[in-house]
């Protein structure tokens, strides 16, 4: 009985589209890096302060050293994005091997493609509506917000002038994932800060010759990078174990029919279906991650790239799938029960003989007229008040 109910429920189109739960969450697939500026992650952070001159922050981080940049911007156009990347990263630190971002139009613009082609940079992107694919910069966004919340008074209103000070403190603080300060892994030395003067920390005085200093510096950096890789690997394994506790590696095969998550929930708002009413077909697996697929509409159309968490197997028979805009769009045709109150029909008892029925009692006459007083002293005050 239970299996029959589950089979009926799984084959119901309306139940499949309205159910928010994802049956299988894909395992975590972290990005592996091994040296500085191998991958730089990008993202825009909006502060939601319409009265400020700067509305956004372009947040960037090196995935190996965890070195961070935060550039206040007035808008999120492609020109502003490319200028900030070129001025704050490429001109000072050199060009990274790869830029990783979401599919925002500023990051996928022609101007961004020209910048990458000029320096030979690879451009990668997350799947649509999947911020977890750029988790390190998303986590850095929360750190930047927490740093800005430490500002008080007039400094908070002029946050754009102090954001670089906050980022300097972050870059010179030991990171829990690497065990080193991001600035040390990036530059190979500890930067001198005002706190060193306050604490009386003397700078390291090296009397080595140039060749000796280079060799010593190379050995220190090699050891630091080795330890950072090991610690990042342990941190990634720990995060993966925690994330994969409720994850299942359920792969999809080419030709398999799936529902695609509907992110454009406009018009009907919160009562709209969670999944696109048109089924899709898996075309192929993208890369070796095992969590990104190319799918296309079953009726034909443009191929889309989706994460496994945005796909749900469609086991509804082909002849039951409704045409877009028919059954699923009009809920009244799906639910046969009309809306309104249920009226119980009148019940008439069977006819019986008149001699069996008991005699009815006489009806009591009720006088609904107003009762008036019949006292002789009606209208007069009490005797104790009459003189």
mmCIF file of C-alpha atoms in Angstrom:
data_model
loop_
_atom_site.group_PDB
_atom_site.id
_atom_site.type_symbol
_atom_site.label_atom_id
_atom_site.label_comp_id
_atom_site.label_asym_id
_atom_site.label_seq_id
_atom_site.Cartn_x
_atom_site.Cartn_y
_atom_site.Cartn_z
ATOM 1 C CA UNK A 1 0.000 0.000 0.000
ATOM 2 C CA UNK A 2 2.790 2.411 0.922
ATOM 3 C CA UNK A 3 4.668 1.672 -2.303
ATOM 4 C CA UNK A 4 1.517 2.269 -4.353
ATOM 5 C CA UNK A 5 0.922 5.625 -2.654
ATOM 6 C CA UNK A 6 4.552 6.671 -3.191
ATOM 7 C CA UNK A 7 4.376 5.652 -6.832
ATOM 8 C CA UNK A 8 1.166 7.592 -7.361
ATOM 9 C CA UNK A 9 2.580 10.645 -5.589
ATOM 10 C CA UNK A 10 5.833 10.536 -7.577
ATOM 11 C CA UNK A 11 3.942 10.322 -10.854
ATOM 12 C CA UNK A 12 1.676 13.269 -10.043
ATOM 13 C CA UNK A 13 2.698 16.356 -12.010
ATOM 14 C CA UNK A 14 1.280 18.890 -9.547
ATOM 15 C CA UNK A 15 2.869 17.158 -6.542
ATOM 16 C CA UNK A 16 6.272 17.089 -8.248
ATOM 17 C CA UNK A 17 6.165 20.766 -9.226
ATOM 18 C CA UNK A 18 4.872 22.044 -5.882
ATOM 19 C CA UNK A 19 7.262 20.073 -3.689
ATOM 20 C CA UNK A 20 10.192 22.216 -2.596
ATOM 21 C CA UNK A 21 12.355 19.466 -1.120
ATOM 22 C CA UNK A 22 15.333 18.271 -3.171
ATOM 23 C CA UNK A 23 15.595 14.494 -2.949
ATOM 24 C CA UNK A 24 19.364 14.341 -3.560
ATOM 25 C CA UNK A 25 21.858 17.058 -2.635
ATOM 26 C CA UNK A 26 25.105 16.741 -4.572
ATOM 27 C CA UNK A 27 28.356 16.292 -2.602
ATOM 28 C CA UNK A 28 30.685 19.229 -2.064
ATOM 29 C CA UNK A 29 33.295 19.730 -4.785
ATOM 30 C CA UNK A 30 35.886 22.294 -3.558
ATOM 31 C CA UNK A 31 38.221 24.220 -5.855
ATOM 32 C CA UNK A 32 41.804 23.032 -5.357
ATOM 33 C CA UNK A 33 44.618 25.616 -5.612
ATOM 34 C CA UNK A 34 48.341 25.241 -4.962
ATOM 35 C CA UNK A 35 50.070 28.624 -5.437
ATOM 36 C CA UNK A 36 49.335 32.378 -5.138
ATOM 37 C CA UNK A 37 47.236 34.098 -7.790
ATOM 38 C CA UNK A 38 46.254 30.795 -9.366
ATOM 39 C CA UNK A 39 42.562 31.652 -8.991
ATOM 40 C CA UNK A 40 41.084 35.015 -7.980
ATOM 41 C CA UNK A 41 37.394 34.989 -7.051
ATOM 42 C CA UNK A 42 35.206 38.030 -7.796
ATOM 43 C CA UNK A 43 31.848 39.198 -6.528
ATOM 44 C CA UNK A 44 29.895 42.405 -5.970
ATOM 45 C CA UNK A 45 28.570 43.285 -2.525
ATOM 46 C CA UNK A 46 25.674 45.758 -2.282
ATOM 47 C CA UNK A 47 25.329 47.580 1.032
ATOM 48 C CA UNK A 48 21.748 48.749 0.559
ATOM 49 C CA UNK A 49 22.490 52.379 1.505
ATOM 50 C CA UNK A 50 20.886 54.497 -1.252
ATOM 51 C CA UNK A 51 22.098 57.791 0.220
ATOM 52 C CA UNK A 52 25.795 56.868 -0.021
ATOM 53 C CA UNK A 53 27.921 57.991 -2.931
ATOM 54 C CA UNK A 54 29.283 54.461 -3.289
ATOM 55 C CA UNK A 55 26.592 51.804 -3.443
ATOM 56 C CA UNK A 56 28.682 48.670 -4.032
ATOM 57 C CA UNK A 57 31.960 46.959 -3.184
ATOM 58 C CA UNK A 58 33.861 44.799 -5.649
ATOM 59 C CA UNK A 59 35.211 42.040 -3.395
ATOM 60 C CA UNK A 60 38.140 39.950 -4.680
ATOM 61 C CA UNK A 61 40.195 37.257 -2.995
ATOM 62 C CA UNK A 62 43.111 35.026 -3.910
ATOM 63 C CA UNK A 63 41.960 31.486 -3.209
ATOM 64 C CA UNK A 64 45.392 30.267 -2.101
ATOM 65 C CA UNK A 65 46.737 33.027 0.138
ATOM 66 C CA UNK A 66 43.248 34.349 1.087
ATOM 67 C CA UNK A 67 44.535 37.857 0.316
ATOM 68 C CA UNK A 68 41.550 40.162 -0.155
ATOM 69 C CA UNK A 69 40.728 43.336 -2.068
ATOM 70 C CA UNK A 70 37.650 45.529 -1.570
ATOM 71 C CA UNK A 71 37.022 48.354 -4.047
ATOM 72 C CA UNK A 72 34.071 50.746 -3.460
ATOM 73 C CA UNK A 73 32.202 51.475 -6.706
ATOM 74 C CA UNK A 74 29.291 53.666 -7.720
ATOM 75 C CA UNK A 75 27.803 51.046 -10.044
ATOM 76 C CA UNK A 76 28.302 47.492 -11.284
ATOM 77 C CA UNK A 77 28.868 48.151 -14.976
ATOM 78 C CA UNK A 78 31.401 46.200 -17.018
ATOM 79 C CA UNK A 79 33.604 49.279 -17.427
ATOM 80 C CA UNK A 80 33.755 49.891 -13.682
ATOM 81 C CA UNK A 81 34.446 46.219 -12.992
ATOM 82 C CA UNK A 82 37.296 45.893 -15.484
ATOM 83 C CA UNK A 83 38.881 49.174 -14.387
ATOM 84 C CA UNK A 84 38.866 48.091 -10.722
ATOM 85 C CA UNK A 85 40.388 44.683 -11.517
ATOM 86 C CA UNK A 86 43.062 46.193 -13.723
ATOM 87 C CA UNK A 87 43.975 48.986 -11.274
ATOM 88 C CA UNK A 88 43.976 47.100 -7.971
ATOM 89 C CA UNK A 89 45.052 43.589 -8.953
ATOM 90 C CA UNK A 90 46.762 43.337 -12.317
ATOM 91 C CA UNK A 91 48.871 46.515 -12.199
ATOM 92 C CA UNK A 92 50.198 45.822 -8.696
ATOM 93 C CA UNK A 93 50.266 42.040 -8.308
ATOM 94 C CA UNK A 94 50.360 40.856 -11.898
ATOM 95 C CA UNK A 95 47.736 38.901 -13.764
ATOM 96 C CA UNK A 96 46.287 35.787 -12.096
ATOM 97 C CA UNK A 97 45.830 32.497 -13.864
ATOM 98 C CA UNK A 98 42.047 32.463 -13.644
ATOM 99 C CA UNK A 99 39.137 34.679 -12.667
ATOM 100 C CA UNK A 100 36.163 32.946 -11.058
ATOM 101 C CA UNK A 101 32.790 34.670 -10.643
ATOM 102 C CA UNK A 102 29.064 34.254 -11.039
ATOM 103 C CA UNK A 103 27.234 34.779 -14.323
ATOM 104 C CA UNK A 104 26.590 38.485 -13.797
ATOM 105 C CA UNK A 105 26.521 40.544 -17.005
ATOM 106 C CA UNK A 106 29.459 42.641 -15.815
ATOM 107 C CA UNK A 107 31.661 39.562 -15.382
ATOM 108 C CA UNK A 108 30.476 37.955 -18.645
ATOM 109 C CA UNK A 109 30.704 41.130 -20.737
ATOM 110 C CA UNK A 110 32.708 41.574 -23.931
ATOM 111 C CA UNK A 111 35.029 44.004 -22.141
ATOM 112 C CA UNK A 112 35.861 41.369 -19.534
ATOM 113 C CA UNK A 113 36.531 38.830 -22.267
ATOM 114 C CA UNK A 114 38.897 41.262 -23.969
ATOM 115 C CA UNK A 115 40.788 41.810 -20.705
ATOM 116 C CA UNK A 116 41.188 38.060 -20.212
ATOM 117 C CA UNK A 117 42.301 37.589 -23.822
ATOM 118 C CA UNK A 118 44.884 40.382 -23.512
ATOM 119 C CA UNK A 119 46.578 38.771 -20.488
ATOM 120 C CA UNK A 120 45.818 35.141 -21.320
ATOM 121 C CA UNK A 121 43.569 34.635 -18.297
ATOM 122 C CA UNK A 122 41.067 31.797 -18.040
ATOM 123 C CA UNK A 123 37.540 32.828 -17.044
ATOM 124 C CA UNK A 124 35.341 30.388 -15.115
ATOM 125 C CA UNK A 125 31.858 30.873 -13.715
ATOM 126 C CA UNK A 126 29.346 29.295 -11.379
ATOM 127 C CA UNK A 127 26.088 27.751 -12.506
ATOM 128 C CA UNK A 128 23.021 30.056 -12.421
ATOM 129 C CA UNK A 129 21.625 30.871 -8.971
ATOM 130 C CA UNK A 130 24.259 28.787 -7.194
ATOM 131 C CA UNK A 131 26.322 31.107 -4.943
ATOM 132 C CA UNK A 132 27.881 28.096 -3.219
ATOM 133 C CA UNK A 133 29.970 27.657 -6.355
ATOM 134 C CA UNK A 134 31.892 30.780 -5.293
ATOM 135 C CA UNK A 135 31.796 30.119 -1.583
ATOM 136 C CA UNK A 136 35.111 31.671 -0.570
ATOM 137 C CA UNK A 137 34.270 35.132 -1.824
ATOM 138 C CA UNK A 138 30.718 34.788 -0.488
ATOM 139 C CA UNK A 139 32.193 34.075 2.929
ATOM 140 C CA UNK A 140 34.527 37.053 2.517
ATOM 141 C CA UNK A 141 31.482 39.243 1.877
ATOM 142 C CA UNK A 142 30.243 38.447 5.381
ATOM 143 C CA UNK A 143 33.673 39.240 6.801
ATOM 144 C CA UNK A 144 33.740 42.616 5.037
ATOM 145 C CA UNK A 145 30.287 43.444 6.398
ATOM 146 C CA UNK A 146 31.366 42.488 9.924
ATOM 147 C CA UNK A 147 34.430 44.720 9.589
ATOM 148 C CA UNK A 148 32.313 47.652 8.394
ATOM 149 C CA UNK A 149 29.963 47.181 11.361
ATOM 150 C CA UNK A 150 32.856 47.950 13.692
ATOM 151 C CA UNK A 151 32.910 51.555 12.449
ATOM 152 C CA UNK A 152 31.219 54.067 14.741
ATOM 153 C CA UNK A 153 29.686 57.486 14.318
ATOM 154 C CA UNK A 154 30.805 59.540 11.363
ATOM 155 C CA UNK A 155 33.240 56.837 10.256
ATOM 156 C CA UNK A 156 30.337 54.565 9.376
ATOM 157 C CA UNK A 157 28.865 57.220 7.089
ATOM 158 C CA UNK A 158 32.288 57.588 5.446
ATOM 159 C CA UNK A 159 32.969 53.858 5.261
ATOM 160 C CA UNK A 160 34.491 54.096 1.764
ATOM 161 C CA UNK A 161 37.454 56.005 3.219
ATOM 162 C CA UNK A 162 38.134 53.359 5.881
ATOM 163 C CA UNK A 163 37.506 50.094 4.052
ATOM 164 C CA UNK A 164 41.176 49.795 3.021
ATOM 165 C CA UNK A 165 42.269 50.124 6.652
ATOM 166 C CA UNK A 166 39.940 47.283 7.604
ATOM 167 C CA UNK A 167 41.207 45.115 4.754
ATOM 168 C CA UNK A 168 44.805 45.724 5.839
ATOM 169 C CA UNK A 169 43.956 44.403 9.286
ATOM 170 C CA UNK A 170 42.298 41.351 7.713
ATOM 171 C CA UNK A 171 45.220 40.617 5.386
ATOM 172 C CA UNK A 172 47.695 40.754 8.273
ATOM 173 C CA UNK A 173 45.704 38.449 10.549
ATOM 174 C CA UNK A 174 46.422 34.724 10.645
ATOM 175 C CA UNK A 175 43.787 32.829 8.641
ATOM 176 C CA UNK A 176 42.327 29.718 10.231
ATOM 177 C CA UNK A 177 42.451 27.684 7.006
ATOM 178 C CA UNK A 178 46.122 28.301 6.147
ATOM 179 C CA UNK A 179 47.721 29.069 9.505
ATOM 180 C CA UNK A 180 49.424 32.136 7.993
ATOM 181 C CA UNK A 181 48.494 35.752 7.413
ATOM 182 C CA UNK A 182 47.366 36.333 3.798
ATOM 183 C CA UNK A 183 49.922 39.135 3.396
ATOM 184 C CA UNK A 184 52.774 36.844 4.459
ATOM 185 C CA UNK A 185 51.854 34.188 1.898
ATOM 186 C CA UNK A 186 51.470 36.849 -0.774
ATOM 187 C CA UNK A 187 54.682 38.846 -0.113
ATOM 188 C CA UNK A 188 56.845 36.404 1.820
ATOM 189 C CA UNK A 189 57.326 38.692 4.817
ATOM 190 C CA UNK A 190 55.386 40.219 7.670
ATOM 191 C CA UNK A 191 54.325 43.803 7.006
ATOM 192 C CA UNK A 192 55.185 46.459 9.566
ATOM 193 C CA UNK A 193 52.072 47.851 11.243
ATOM 194 C CA UNK A 194 51.410 50.503 13.903
ATOM 195 C CA UNK A 195 50.711 47.736 16.404
ATOM 196 C CA UNK A 196 54.332 46.595 16.049
ATOM 197 C CA UNK A 197 55.498 50.031 17.161
ATOM 198 C CA UNK A 198 53.066 50.041 20.082
ATOM 199 C CA UNK A 199 54.249 46.610 21.230
ATOM 200 C CA UNK A 200 57.904 47.414 20.634
ATOM 201 C CA UNK A 201 58.448 44.622 18.134
ATOM 202 C CA UNK A 202 61.790 45.168 16.437
ATOM 203 C CA UNK A 203 62.013 44.422 12.718
ATOM 204 C CA UNK A 204 64.071 41.451 11.637
ATOM 205 C CA UNK A 205 67.601 42.608 10.836
ATOM 206 C CA UNK A 206 69.140 40.385 8.182
ATOM 207 C CA UNK A 207 72.839 40.815 7.392
ATOM 208 C CA UNK A 208 72.887 38.212 4.653
ATOM 209 C CA UNK A 209 74.196 38.967 1.203
ATOM 210 C CA UNK A 210 71.746 39.220 -1.652
ATOM 211 C CA UNK A 211 72.237 35.637 -2.765
ATOM 212 C CA UNK A 212 71.942 34.373 0.799
ATOM 213 C CA UNK A 213 68.820 36.401 1.423
ATOM 214 C CA UNK A 214 67.190 35.066 -1.745
ATOM 215 C CA UNK A 215 67.971 31.491 -0.744
ATOM 216 C CA UNK A 216 66.691 32.031 2.801
ATOM 217 C CA UNK A 217 63.584 33.774 1.507
ATOM 218 C CA UNK A 218 62.933 30.945 -0.955
ATOM 219 C CA UNK A 219 63.223 28.306 1.764
ATOM 220 C CA UNK A 220 60.833 30.167 4.055
ATOM 221 C CA UNK A 221 58.248 30.611 1.313
ATOM 222 C CA UNK A 222 58.555 27.002 0.196
ATOM 223 C CA UNK A 223 57.931 25.794 3.736
ATOM 224 C CA UNK A 224 55.068 28.252 4.226
ATOM 225 C CA UNK A 225 53.376 27.169 0.990
ATOM 226 C CA UNK A 226 53.763 23.507 1.906
ATOM 227 C CA UNK A 227 52.207 24.008 5.329
ATOM 228 C CA UNK A 228 49.440 26.174 3.858
ATOM 229 C CA UNK A 229 48.547 23.469 1.305
ATOM 230 C CA UNK A 230 48.390 20.816 4.011
ATOM 231 C CA UNK A 231 46.235 22.923 6.311
ATOM 232 C CA UNK A 232 43.912 23.976 3.496
ATOM 233 C CA UNK A 233 43.576 20.333 2.510
ATOM 234 C CA UNK A 234 42.625 19.365 6.062
ATOM 235 C CA UNK A 235 40.147 22.253 6.257
ATOM 236 C CA UNK A 236 38.604 21.271 2.914
ATOM 237 C CA UNK A 237 38.240 17.652 4.046
ATOM 238 C CA UNK A 238 36.617 18.769 7.289
ATOM 239 C CA UNK A 239 34.144 21.005 5.462
ATOM 240 C CA UNK A 240 33.395 18.276 2.927
ATOM 241 C CA UNK A 241 32.677 15.712 5.651
ATOM 242 C CA UNK A 242 30.323 18.138 7.356
ATOM 243 C CA UNK A 243 28.540 19.055 4.112
ATOM 244 C CA UNK A 244 28.323 15.522 2.727
ATOM 245 C CA UNK A 245 26.529 14.101 5.757
ATOM 246 C CA UNK A 246 23.210 14.726 4.020
ATOM 247 C CA UNK A 247 24.509 14.549 0.454
ATOM 248 C CA UNK A 248 24.112 11.714 -2.027
ATOM 249 C CA UNK A 249 26.134 11.153 -5.176
ATOM 250 C CA UNK A 250 23.176 10.349 -7.447
ATOM 251 C CA UNK A 251 24.371 10.863 -11.000
ATOM 252 C CA UNK A 252 22.132 11.611 -13.966
ATOM 253 C CA UNK A 253 22.533 9.767 -17.248
ATOM 254 C CA UNK A 254 22.289 11.324 -20.719
ATOM 255 C CA UNK A 255 18.714 11.155 -21.957
ATOM 256 C CA UNK A 256 17.228 11.102 -18.459
ATOM 257 C CA UNK A 257 14.205 13.362 -17.961
ATOM 258 C CA UNK A 258 14.432 15.949 -15.172
ATOM 259 C CA UNK A 259 12.604 18.928 -13.692
ATOM 260 C CA UNK A 260 14.591 22.197 -13.568
ATOM 261 C CA UNK A 261 14.356 24.581 -10.630
ATOM 262 C CA UNK A 262 12.310 27.684 -11.513
ATOM 263 C CA UNK A 263 14.133 30.724 -10.093
ATOM 264 C CA UNK A 264 11.988 33.329 -11.856
ATOM 265 C CA UNK A 265 9.151 33.244 -9.306
ATOM 266 C CA UNK A 266 7.453 36.449 -10.423
ATOM 267 C CA UNK A 267 3.794 37.155 -10.966
ATOM 268 C CA UNK A 268 2.340 34.483 -8.693
ATOM 269 C CA UNK A 269 5.039 35.017 -6.087
ATOM 270 C CA UNK A 270 5.126 32.554 -3.221
ATOM 271 C CA UNK A 271 2.323 30.342 -4.571
ATOM 272 C CA UNK A 272 4.157 29.662 -7.808
ATOM 273 C CA UNK A 273 5.530 26.189 -8.554
ATOM 274 C CA UNK A 274 9.102 25.520 -7.463
ATOM 275 C CA UNK A 275 9.969 23.687 -10.685
ATOM 276 C CA UNK A 276 9.597 24.548 -14.352
ATOM 277 C CA UNK A 277 6.481 22.762 -15.701
ATOM 278 C CA UNK A 278 8.323 21.797 -18.884
ATOM 279 C CA UNK A 279 10.525 18.700 -18.445
ATOM 280 C CA UNK A 280 14.143 18.744 -19.597
ATOM 281 C CA UNK A 281 16.458 16.037 -20.903
ATOM 282 C CA UNK A 282 20.048 15.554 -19.717
ATOM 283 C CA UNK A 283 22.482 16.127 -22.593
ATOM 284 C CA UNK A 284 25.866 15.515 -20.956
ATOM 285 C CA UNK A 285 27.990 15.888 -17.843
ATOM 286 C CA UNK A 286 30.191 19.003 -17.735
ATOM 287 C CA UNK A 287 33.787 18.383 -16.694
ATOM 288 C CA UNK A 288 34.835 15.819 -14.129
ATOM 289 C CA UNK A 289 33.122 17.384 -11.117
ATOM 290 C CA UNK A 290 30.070 15.154 -11.432
ATOM 291 C CA UNK A 291 27.688 17.903 -10.285
ATOM 292 C CA UNK A 292 27.203 20.113 -13.381
ATOM 293 C CA UNK A 293 25.043 19.034 -16.321
ATOM 294 C CA UNK A 294 23.912 20.355 -19.677
ATOM 295 C CA UNK A 295 20.157 19.994 -20.189
ATOM 296 C CA UNK A 296 17.725 21.018 -22.906
ATOM 297 C CA UNK A 297 13.912 21.218 -23.040
ATOM 298 C CA UNK A 298 12.254 17.963 -24.034
ATOM 299 C CA UNK A 299 10.301 19.778 -26.740
ATOM 300 C CA UNK A 300 13.512 21.327 -28.099
ATOM 301 C CA UNK A 301 15.238 24.593 -27.337
ATOM 302 C CA UNK A 302 18.387 26.167 -25.919
ATOM 303 C CA UNK A 303 20.815 24.026 -23.924
ATOM 304 C CA UNK A 304 21.291 25.198 -20.331
ATOM 305 C CA UNK A 305 23.983 24.455 -17.748
ATOM 306 C CA UNK A 306 22.616 23.551 -14.321
ATOM 307 C CA UNK A 307 23.950 22.296 -11.006
ATOM 308 C CA UNK A 308 22.761 18.918 -9.757
ATOM 309 C CA UNK A 309 20.935 20.574 -6.852
ATOM 310 C CA UNK A 310 18.750 22.447 -9.377
ATOM 311 C CA UNK A 311 17.616 19.220 -11.075
ATOM 312 C CA UNK A 312 15.081 16.627 -9.963
ATOM 313 C CA UNK A 313 14.346 13.351 -11.763
ATOM 314 C CA UNK A 314 11.056 13.374 -13.653
ATOM 315 C CA UNK A 315 9.413 9.947 -13.460
ATOM 316 C CA UNK A 316 6.027 11.097 -14.723
ATOM 317 C CA UNK A 317 4.995 9.224 -17.891
ATOM 318 C CA UNK A 318 5.421 11.161 -21.118
ATOM 319 C CA UNK A 319 1.724 11.129 -21.953
ATOM 320 C CA UNK A 320 0.910 12.682 -18.567
ATOM 321 C CA UNK A 321 3.196 15.714 -18.917
ATOM 322 C CA UNK A 322 0.994 18.750 -19.583
ATOM 323 C CA UNK A 323 1.680 21.282 -22.259
ATOM 324 C CA UNK A 324 3.074 24.556 -20.855
ATOM 325 C CA UNK A 325 0.248 26.920 -19.971
ATOM 326 C CA UNK A 326 -2.506 24.306 -19.650
ATOM 327 C CA UNK A 327 -3.009 22.181 -16.555
ATOM 328 C CA UNK A 328 -0.221 23.454 -14.323
ATOM 329 C CA UNK A 329 -0.906 27.087 -15.119
ATOM 330 C CA UNK A 330 -4.633 26.792 -14.320
ATOM 331 C CA UNK A 331 -4.976 25.250 -10.905
ATOM 332 C CA UNK A 332 -8.783 24.949 -11.164
ATOM 333 C CA UNK A 333 -8.457 22.253 -13.824
ATOM 334 C CA UNK A 334 -6.097 20.240 -11.649
ATOM 335 C CA UNK A 335 -8.161 20.225 -8.483
ATOM 336 C CA UNK A 336 -11.627 18.762 -9.117
ATOM 337 C CA UNK A 337 -12.955 20.011 -5.767
ATOM 338 C CA UNK A 338 -14.659 23.428 -6.059
ATOM 339 C CA UNK A 339 -13.798 26.192 -3.660
ATOM 340 C CA UNK A 340 -16.411 27.235 -1.103
ATOM 341 C CA UNK A 341 -18.376 25.716 1.774
ATOM 342 C CA UNK A 342 -19.643 22.159 1.716
ATOM 343 C CA UNK A 343 -23.432 22.104 2.292
ATOM 344 C CA UNK A 344 -24.912 18.958 3.838
ATOM 345 C CA UNK A 345 -28.140 17.989 1.997
ATOM 346 C CA UNK A 346 -31.365 17.813 3.982
ATOM 347 C CA UNK A 347 -32.303 14.376 5.266
ATOM 348 C CA UNK A 348 -35.963 13.312 5.230
ATOM 349 C CA UNK A 349 -36.917 10.294 7.398
ATOM 350 C CA UNK A 350 -39.043 7.531 5.875
ATOM 351 C CA UNK A 351 -42.810 7.815 6.162
ATOM 352 C CA UNK A 352 -44.403 6.016 9.117
ATOM 353 C CA UNK A 353 -47.923 5.639 10.326
ATOM 354 C CA UNK A 354 -49.644 8.546 12.011
ATOM 355 C CA UNK A 355 -50.588 6.380 14.989
ATOM 356 C CA UNK A 356 -46.970 5.684 15.790
ATOM 357 C CA UNK A 357 -45.888 9.310 15.996
ATOM 358 C CA UNK A 358 -46.325 10.901 19.461
ATOM 359 C CA UNK A 359 -48.679 13.874 19.681
ATOM 360 C CA UNK A 360 -46.978 17.207 19.416
ATOM 361 C CA UNK A 361 -47.219 19.459 22.502
ATOM 362 C CA UNK A 362 -49.225 22.651 22.082
ATOM 363 C CA UNK A 363 -47.162 25.606 21.089
ATOM 364 C CA UNK A 364 -46.567 28.146 23.824
ATOM 365 C CA UNK A 365 -47.873 31.595 23.061
ATOM 366 C CA UNK A 366 -45.210 34.161 23.626
ATOM 367 C CA UNK A 367 -46.209 37.751 24.162
ATOM 368 C CA UNK A 368 -43.439 39.913 22.796
ATOM 369 C CA UNK A 369 -45.178 43.196 23.788
ATOM 370 C CA UNK A 370 -43.371 45.558 26.150
ATOM 371 C CA UNK A 371 -44.276 45.037 29.830
ATOM 372 C CA UNK A 372 -45.537 48.159 31.630
ATOM 373 C CA UNK A 373 -45.934 48.743 35.364
ATOM 374 C CA UNK A 374 -49.476 48.583 36.880
ATOM 375 C CA UNK A 375 -48.619 50.372 40.208
ATOM 376 C CA UNK A 376 -50.853 53.209 41.352
ATOM 377 C CA UNK A 377 -47.797 55.280 42.258
ATOM 378 C CA UNK A 378 -46.271 54.778 38.827
ATOM 379 C CA UNK A 379 -44.187 57.799 37.969
ATOM 380 C CA UNK A 380 -43.966 59.149 41.553
ATOM 381 C CA UNK A 381 -40.804 59.189 43.714
ATOM 382 C CA UNK A 382 -40.580 56.853 46.741
ATOM 383 C CA UNK A 383 -42.511 57.805 49.850
ATOM 384 C CA UNK A 384 -39.420 58.685 51.860
ATOM 385 C CA UNK A 385 -38.733 61.478 49.408
ATOM 386 C CA UNK A 386 -42.285 62.839 49.363
ATOM 387 C CA UNK A 387 -43.087 65.586 51.908
#
